[in-house]
Amino acid sequence: MSNESPSLSAAADDTGFSHSPVVERLLAHWGRVKDALLYSSAYLVFVAMGMVATVMLALSLPPSPAPIVVGLVTFAVYVGDRIADAETDAQTSPERSAFVSRYESVLSVLTALSYGLAVTIAITGGPFALAITLLPGAFWVLYASEWLPALGSQFKRLKEVFVVNSAVVAGAWTVAVVFLPLAFGDAPFTPTAAVVFVYFFVDIFVNTEIPNVRDMEGDAEIGVSTLPVVFGVRRTRHVLYALDCFLVGFLAAAFLGGMLSVAIAAGTLFGLGYALVLAAYVGRTDRYGLLAIAGEVKHFLVFLVVLGLSAVGV
């Protein structure tokens, strides 16, 4: 039985708002947009751009096309990976697999166009910028393709190798996020840049392992070794705690050593506090897809905090 008062129910029926075709169409369109952003990982474009912008603020680099290039490369690499793994993803992420399979031809064209545009823009930054732009694609080929048997390995892909799989993902992201703005700004790799590099590498590694908890049964079946598969959920949570706490101490020491501004230190430490809260949910929730997205979006929140503090002169 409804608890809504008769007068409110009548008003809703009279206006027709609750059953408005316009509202229903808007909701349907939003559902399709949301699916496209999530299942294609297009939302990561904005996350990647926020990360590059954070690096530029941390290193006092001039404005450049670096955020746009990294965003385009991120879209191309992640959508390409979704297409390549559509069959195996059917076990661990059936909705995403169905979406990618349905729009595979369109996504393939968008992937090629995105990487092509990224390379075109990168050329304007010089040979180093171009090399950095091409590197994530090379990392992805090494990560996803079956070339290891030629070296006598028991694994077929780097994606299957314990720790190496997440480290390759973290390395590809971090190299692009840190070195591309340096290349466009023709700036040196300073101690502060090294601190930023370590922060992003470890933090992205942690974010990569969170969705692996959701996928652990499917990963075990197809031979992919991850922290949850090898250590179990409880120990994985402890490892993530340890890595986040290491970064807290590392960044605090860097700030005390004069390598980070107040705005950067505050923003990144805010992000790590956020990350520790997310890590606490590992093994205590079934919504790992949402948990993984929250961990990735955190980087954009860090950028907003840093930007806000920088704007007020902190």
Tab-separated table of C-alpha atoms in Angstrom:
chain	number	residue	atom	x	y	z
A	1	MET	CA	0.000	0.000	0.000
A	2	SER	CA	1.313	3.455	-0.908
A	3	ASN	CA	2.105	5.967	1.849
A	4	GLU	CA	1.606	8.900	-0.533
A	5	SER	CA	-1.284	11.206	0.370
A	6	PRO	CA	-4.355	11.177	-1.970
A	7	SER	CA	-3.887	14.843	-2.807
A	8	LEU	CA	-0.284	14.329	-3.947
A	9	SER	CA	-1.213	11.268	-5.998
A	10	ALA	CA	-4.004	13.155	-7.687
A	11	ALA	CA	-1.745	16.092	-8.420
A	12	ALA	CA	0.813	13.822	-10.009
A	13	ASP	CA	-1.857	12.150	-12.141
A	14	ASP	CA	-3.358	15.496	-13.163
A	15	THR	CA	-0.033	16.940	-14.307
A	16	GLY	CA	1.031	13.704	-15.935
A	17	PHE	CA	4.623	14.455	-14.909
A	18	SER	CA	5.244	11.058	-13.362
A	19	HIS	CA	4.393	9.393	-16.695
A	20	SER	CA	5.647	12.115	-19.047
A	21	PRO	CA	6.957	10.698	-22.356
A	22	VAL	CA	9.532	13.499	-22.406
A	23	VAL	CA	10.904	12.475	-19.004
A	24	GLU	CA	10.906	8.818	-20.027
A	25	ARG	CA	12.833	9.641	-23.210
A	26	LEU	CA	15.350	11.734	-21.267
A	27	LEU	CA	15.873	8.921	-18.784
A	28	ALA	CA	16.307	6.434	-21.619
A	29	HIS	CA	18.866	8.691	-23.337
A	30	TRP	CA	20.723	9.184	-20.055
A	31	GLY	CA	20.807	5.406	-19.558
A	32	ARG	CA	22.405	4.961	-22.971
A	33	VAL	CA	24.924	7.745	-22.322
A	34	LYS	CA	25.789	6.248	-18.939
A	35	ASP	CA	26.308	2.804	-20.481
A	36	ALA	CA	28.525	4.280	-23.188
A	37	LEU	CA	30.660	6.179	-20.648
A	38	LEU	CA	31.036	3.221	-18.290
A	39	TYR	CA	31.260	0.213	-20.572
A	40	SER	CA	33.622	1.868	-23.057
A	41	SER	CA	35.612	3.434	-20.176
A	42	ALA	CA	35.214	6.829	-21.878
A	43	TYR	CA	34.847	8.445	-18.444
A	44	LEU	CA	38.538	7.686	-17.925
A	45	VAL	CA	39.311	10.382	-20.509
A	46	PHE	CA	38.310	13.045	-17.978
A	47	VAL	CA	40.154	11.248	-15.186
A	48	ALA	CA	43.331	11.105	-17.279
A	49	MET	CA	43.083	14.770	-18.219
A	50	GLY	CA	42.665	15.668	-14.542
A	51	MET	CA	45.779	13.668	-13.675
A	52	VAL	CA	47.877	15.443	-16.299
A	53	ALA	CA	46.557	18.822	-15.142
A	54	THR	CA	47.563	17.912	-11.576
A	55	VAL	CA	51.092	17.116	-12.760
A	56	MET	CA	51.273	20.441	-14.597
A	57	LEU	CA	50.250	22.295	-11.439
A	58	ALA	CA	52.690	20.309	-9.284
A	59	LEU	CA	55.609	21.006	-11.625
A	60	SER	CA	54.572	24.584	-12.547
A	61	LEU	CA	54.454	23.713	-16.247
A	62	PRO	CA	52.975	26.057	-18.879
A	63	PRO	CA	49.641	25.237	-20.598
A	64	SER	CA	49.979	22.644	-23.359
A	65	PRO	CA	47.926	20.073	-25.303
A	66	ALA	CA	49.255	17.293	-23.014
A	67	PRO	CA	45.912	16.691	-21.200
A	68	ILE	CA	44.077	16.357	-24.519
A	69	VAL	CA	46.660	13.951	-25.943
A	70	VAL	CA	46.625	11.734	-22.852
A	71	GLY	CA	42.825	11.766	-22.841
A	72	LEU	CA	42.686	10.631	-26.474
A	73	VAL	CA	45.296	7.917	-25.898
A	74	THR	CA	43.450	6.721	-22.803
A	75	PHE	CA	40.238	6.339	-24.782
A	76	ALA	CA	41.993	4.494	-27.616
A	77	VAL	CA	43.917	2.072	-25.379
A	78	TYR	CA	41.087	1.242	-22.996
A	79	VAL	CA	38.465	0.804	-25.686
A	80	GLY	CA	40.927	-1.324	-27.667
A	81	ASP	CA	41.450	-3.474	-24.579
A	82	ARG	CA	37.694	-3.809	-24.070
A	83	ILE	CA	37.313	-4.977	-27.681
A	84	ALA	CA	40.181	-7.459	-27.406
A	85	ASP	CA	38.819	-8.917	-24.157
A	86	ALA	CA	35.118	-8.929	-25.054
A	87	GLU	CA	34.994	-12.734	-25.156
A	88	THR	CA	36.762	-13.371	-21.828
A	89	ASP	CA	34.938	-10.432	-20.199
A	90	ALA	CA	31.689	-12.290	-20.809
A	91	GLN	CA	32.497	-14.304	-17.678
A	92	THR	CA	33.455	-11.432	-15.383
A	93	SER	CA	31.619	-8.407	-16.878
A	94	PRO	CA	28.786	-9.712	-19.075
A	95	GLU	CA	26.994	-6.351	-19.493
A	96	ARG	CA	30.177	-4.602	-20.600
A	97	SER	CA	31.047	-7.475	-22.916
A	98	ALA	CA	27.589	-7.311	-24.508
A	99	PHE	CA	27.857	-3.542	-25.022
A	100	VAL	CA	31.316	-3.754	-26.586
A	101	SER	CA	30.313	-6.640	-28.858
A	102	ARG	CA	27.211	-4.767	-30.024
A	103	TYR	CA	29.116	-1.607	-30.955
A	104	GLU	CA	32.469	-3.178	-31.840
A	105	SER	CA	32.705	-1.675	-35.339
A	106	VAL	CA	31.919	1.864	-34.141
A	107	LEU	CA	34.280	1.576	-31.173
A	108	SER	CA	37.057	0.253	-33.421
A	109	VAL	CA	36.770	3.290	-35.698
A	110	LEU	CA	36.713	5.686	-32.726
A	111	THR	CA	39.778	3.969	-31.278
A	112	ALA	CA	41.770	4.451	-34.472
A	113	LEU	CA	40.627	8.058	-34.879
A	114	SER	CA	41.468	8.910	-31.248
A	115	TYR	CA	44.982	7.530	-31.414
A	116	GLY	CA	45.554	9.091	-34.820
A	117	LEU	CA	44.481	12.503	-33.549
A	118	ALA	CA	46.645	12.093	-30.442
A	119	VAL	CA	49.696	11.302	-32.560
A	120	THR	CA	48.986	14.257	-34.858
A	121	ILE	CA	48.847	16.661	-31.914
A	122	ALA	CA	51.905	15.071	-30.271
A	123	ILE	CA	54.024	15.736	-33.346
A	124	THR	CA	53.774	19.445	-32.563
A	125	GLY	CA	55.515	18.775	-29.223
A	126	GLY	CA	58.600	17.238	-30.795
A	127	PRO	CA	60.103	13.729	-31.024
A	128	PHE	CA	60.014	13.052	-27.259
A	129	ALA	CA	56.334	13.962	-27.002
A	130	LEU	CA	55.594	11.728	-29.980
A	131	ALA	CA	57.513	8.816	-28.438
A	132	ILE	CA	55.646	9.156	-25.131
A	133	THR	CA	52.328	9.242	-26.997
A	134	LEU	CA	53.155	6.027	-28.839
A	135	LEU	CA	54.387	4.270	-25.689
A	136	PRO	CA	50.970	3.415	-24.119
A	137	GLY	CA	49.955	1.657	-27.334
A	138	ALA	CA	53.189	-0.343	-27.282
A	139	PHE	CA	52.611	-1.176	-23.603
A	140	TRP	CA	49.107	-2.370	-24.443
A	141	VAL	CA	50.351	-4.650	-27.234
A	142	LEU	CA	52.905	-6.191	-24.872
A	143	TYR	CA	50.258	-6.428	-22.143
A	144	ALA	CA	47.426	-8.025	-24.106
A	145	SER	CA	49.044	-10.003	-26.942
A	146	GLU	CA	50.215	-13.623	-26.756
A	147	TRP	CA	53.979	-13.344	-27.206
A	148	LEU	CA	55.388	-14.796	-23.979
A	149	PRO	CA	55.407	-18.478	-25.107
A	150	ALA	CA	58.188	-17.553	-27.515
A	151	LEU	CA	60.305	-16.825	-24.438
A	152	GLY	CA	59.479	-20.145	-22.842
A	153	SER	CA	57.076	-18.701	-20.269
A	154	GLN	CA	54.158	-20.615	-18.765
A	155	PHE	CA	52.040	-17.505	-19.391
A	156	LYS	CA	50.732	-16.304	-22.753
A	157	ARG	CA	50.327	-12.600	-21.927
A	158	LEU	CA	51.784	-10.113	-19.459
A	159	LYS	CA	48.166	-9.595	-18.436
A	160	GLU	CA	48.325	-13.027	-16.796
A	161	VAL	CA	51.553	-12.531	-14.808
A	162	PHE	CA	51.210	-11.837	-11.083
A	163	VAL	CA	52.016	-8.195	-10.085
A	164	VAL	CA	53.539	-7.553	-13.528
A	165	ASN	CA	50.057	-7.135	-15.021
A	166	SER	CA	49.044	-4.299	-12.694
A	167	ALA	CA	52.552	-2.814	-12.782
A	168	VAL	CA	52.431	-2.581	-16.594
A	169	VAL	CA	49.078	-0.763	-16.430
A	170	ALA	CA	50.368	1.600	-13.736
A	171	GLY	CA	53.606	2.183	-15.632
A	172	ALA	CA	51.889	2.995	-18.924
A	173	TRP	CA	49.554	5.482	-17.237
A	174	THR	CA	52.288	7.109	-15.165
A	175	VAL	CA	54.806	7.501	-17.971
A	176	ALA	CA	52.212	9.249	-20.128
A	177	VAL	CA	50.769	11.379	-17.318
A	178	VAL	CA	54.136	12.624	-16.030
A	179	PHE	CA	56.452	12.675	-19.037
A	180	LEU	CA	54.131	14.046	-21.725
A	181	PRO	CA	53.583	17.436	-20.026
A	182	LEU	CA	57.341	17.550	-19.387
A	183	ALA	CA	57.947	16.914	-23.094
A	184	PHE	CA	55.518	19.609	-24.227
A	185	GLY	CA	56.968	22.056	-21.677
A	186	ASP	CA	60.554	21.127	-22.564
A	187	ALA	CA	61.146	20.763	-18.819
A	188	PRO	CA	63.669	18.579	-16.948
A	189	PHE	CA	62.830	15.575	-14.758
A	190	THR	CA	63.254	17.080	-11.283
A	191	PRO	CA	63.101	15.497	-7.796
A	192	THR	CA	59.524	16.802	-7.548
A	193	ALA	CA	58.699	15.049	-10.820
A	194	ALA	CA	60.132	11.835	-9.348
A	195	VAL	CA	57.891	12.197	-6.279
A	196	VAL	CA	54.848	12.734	-8.492
A	197	PHE	CA	55.828	9.722	-10.603
A	198	VAL	CA	56.037	7.415	-7.565
A	199	TYR	CA	52.715	8.724	-6.231
A	200	PHE	CA	50.820	8.058	-9.447
A	201	PHE	CA	52.486	4.686	-10.093
A	202	VAL	CA	51.638	3.221	-6.673
A	203	ASP	CA	48.184	4.807	-6.546
A	204	ILE	CA	47.218	3.508	-9.990
A	205	PHE	CA	48.556	0.070	-9.058
A	206	VAL	CA	46.180	0.062	-6.068
A	207	ASN	CA	43.241	1.162	-8.219
A	208	THR	CA	44.014	-1.596	-10.726
A	209	GLU	CA	43.801	-4.312	-8.086
A	210	ILE	CA	40.414	-3.241	-6.658
A	211	PRO	CA	38.277	-4.510	-9.589
A	212	ASN	CA	40.382	-7.673	-9.627
A	213	VAL	CA	38.553	-8.693	-6.437
A	214	ARG	CA	35.276	-8.766	-8.369
A	215	ASP	CA	36.912	-10.682	-11.215
A	216	MET	CA	38.956	-13.146	-9.131
A	217	GLU	CA	36.900	-16.255	-9.944
A	218	GLY	CA	36.855	-15.526	-13.655
A	219	ASP	CA	40.542	-14.565	-13.632
A	220	ALA	CA	41.453	-17.825	-11.888
A	221	GLU	CA	39.545	-19.789	-14.525
A	222	ILE	CA	41.322	-18.138	-17.449
A	223	GLY	CA	44.774	-18.197	-15.815
A	224	VAL	CA	45.180	-14.527	-14.830
A	225	SER	CA	47.143	-14.107	-11.575
A	226	THR	CA	46.212	-11.063	-9.471
A	227	LEU	CA	46.563	-10.139	-5.804
A	228	PRO	CA	43.071	-11.476	-4.929
A	229	VAL	CA	43.663	-14.706	-6.857
A	230	VAL	CA	47.019	-15.364	-5.161
A	231	PHE	CA	46.467	-13.916	-1.666
A	232	GLY	CA	42.697	-13.885	-1.222
A	233	VAL	CA	40.470	-10.906	-0.484
A	234	ARG	CA	41.476	-10.240	3.138
A	235	ARG	CA	45.220	-10.153	2.465
A	236	THR	CA	44.647	-8.076	-0.647
A	237	ARG	CA	42.904	-5.462	1.505
A	238	HIS	CA	45.912	-5.426	3.839
A	239	VAL	CA	48.310	-4.990	0.897
A	240	LEU	CA	46.267	-2.034	-0.364
A	241	TYR	CA	46.305	-0.504	3.128
A	242	ALA	CA	50.082	-0.888	3.250
A	243	LEU	CA	50.638	0.709	-0.154
A	244	ASP	CA	48.358	3.665	0.650
A	245	CYS	CA	50.040	4.180	4.044
A	246	PHE	CA	53.443	4.049	2.364
A	247	LEU	CA	52.340	6.845	0.039
A	248	VAL	CA	51.087	8.933	2.971
A	249	GLY	CA	54.506	8.756	4.603
A	250	PHE	CA	56.304	9.254	1.303
A	251	LEU	CA	54.361	12.393	0.397
A	252	ALA	CA	54.614	13.797	3.912
A	253	ALA	CA	58.391	13.392	3.760
A	254	ALA	CA	58.492	15.015	0.324
A	255	PHE	CA	56.467	17.969	1.604
A	256	LEU	CA	58.717	18.399	4.635
A	257	GLY	CA	61.686	18.211	2.275
A	258	GLY	CA	60.336	21.149	0.296
A	259	MET	CA	59.557	19.173	-2.874
A	260	LEU	CA	55.781	19.669	-2.795
A	261	SER	CA	53.662	22.792	-2.373
A	262	VAL	CA	50.960	22.965	0.273
A	263	ALA	CA	48.268	22.662	-2.401
A	264	ILE	CA	49.782	19.516	-3.955
A	265	ALA	CA	50.501	17.893	-0.596
A	266	ALA	CA	47.002	18.632	0.690
A	267	GLY	CA	45.319	17.446	-2.513
A	268	THR	CA	47.240	14.181	-2.767
A	269	LEU	CA	46.891	13.414	0.950
A	270	PHE	CA	43.152	14.051	0.637
A	271	GLY	CA	43.154	11.542	-2.202
A	272	LEU	CA	44.986	8.971	-0.107
A	273	GLY	CA	42.531	9.380	2.750
A	274	TYR	CA	39.794	8.759	0.204
A	275	ALA	CA	41.722	5.711	-1.079
A	276	LEU	CA	42.039	4.225	2.417
A	277	VAL	CA	38.267	4.476	2.853
A	278	LEU	CA	37.764	2.656	-0.462
A	279	ALA	CA	40.301	-0.020	0.501
A	280	ALA	CA	38.325	-0.647	3.699
A	281	TYR	CA	35.381	-1.800	1.542
A	282	VAL	CA	37.433	-4.489	-0.220
A	283	GLY	CA	35.934	-7.793	0.886
A	284	ARG	CA	33.025	-5.995	2.540
A	285	THR	CA	30.899	-5.095	-0.485
A	286	ASP	CA	29.667	-6.705	-3.689
A	287	ARG	CA	29.702	-3.449	-5.671
A	288	TYR	CA	33.273	-3.630	-6.933
A	289	GLY	CA	32.439	-1.966	-10.220
A	290	LEU	CA	31.288	1.131	-8.347
A	291	LEU	CA	34.270	0.875	-5.991
A	292	ALA	CA	36.695	0.783	-8.920
A	293	ILE	CA	35.054	3.786	-10.591
A	294	ALA	CA	35.178	5.703	-7.298
A	295	GLY	CA	38.903	4.976	-7.077
A	296	GLU	CA	39.523	6.197	-10.615
A	297	VAL	CA	37.372	9.321	-10.273
A	298	LYS	CA	39.367	10.168	-7.152
A	299	HIS	CA	42.130	11.533	-9.378
A	300	PHE	CA	39.771	14.151	-10.785
A	301	LEU	CA	38.705	15.096	-7.252
A	302	VAL	CA	42.381	15.507	-6.297
A	303	PHE	CA	42.822	17.843	-9.268
A	304	LEU	CA	39.842	19.948	-8.145
A	305	VAL	CA	41.229	20.201	-4.608
A	306	VAL	CA	44.681	21.188	-5.860
A	307	LEU	CA	43.194	23.687	-8.327
A	308	GLY	CA	41.009	25.247	-5.644
A	309	LEU	CA	43.855	25.585	-3.151
A	310	SER	CA	46.184	26.955	-5.837
A	311	ALA	CA	43.557	29.501	-6.875
A	312	VAL	CA	43.391	30.944	-3.348
A	313	GLY	CA	47.179	31.110	-3.161
A	314	VAL	CA	47.803	28.185	-0.792
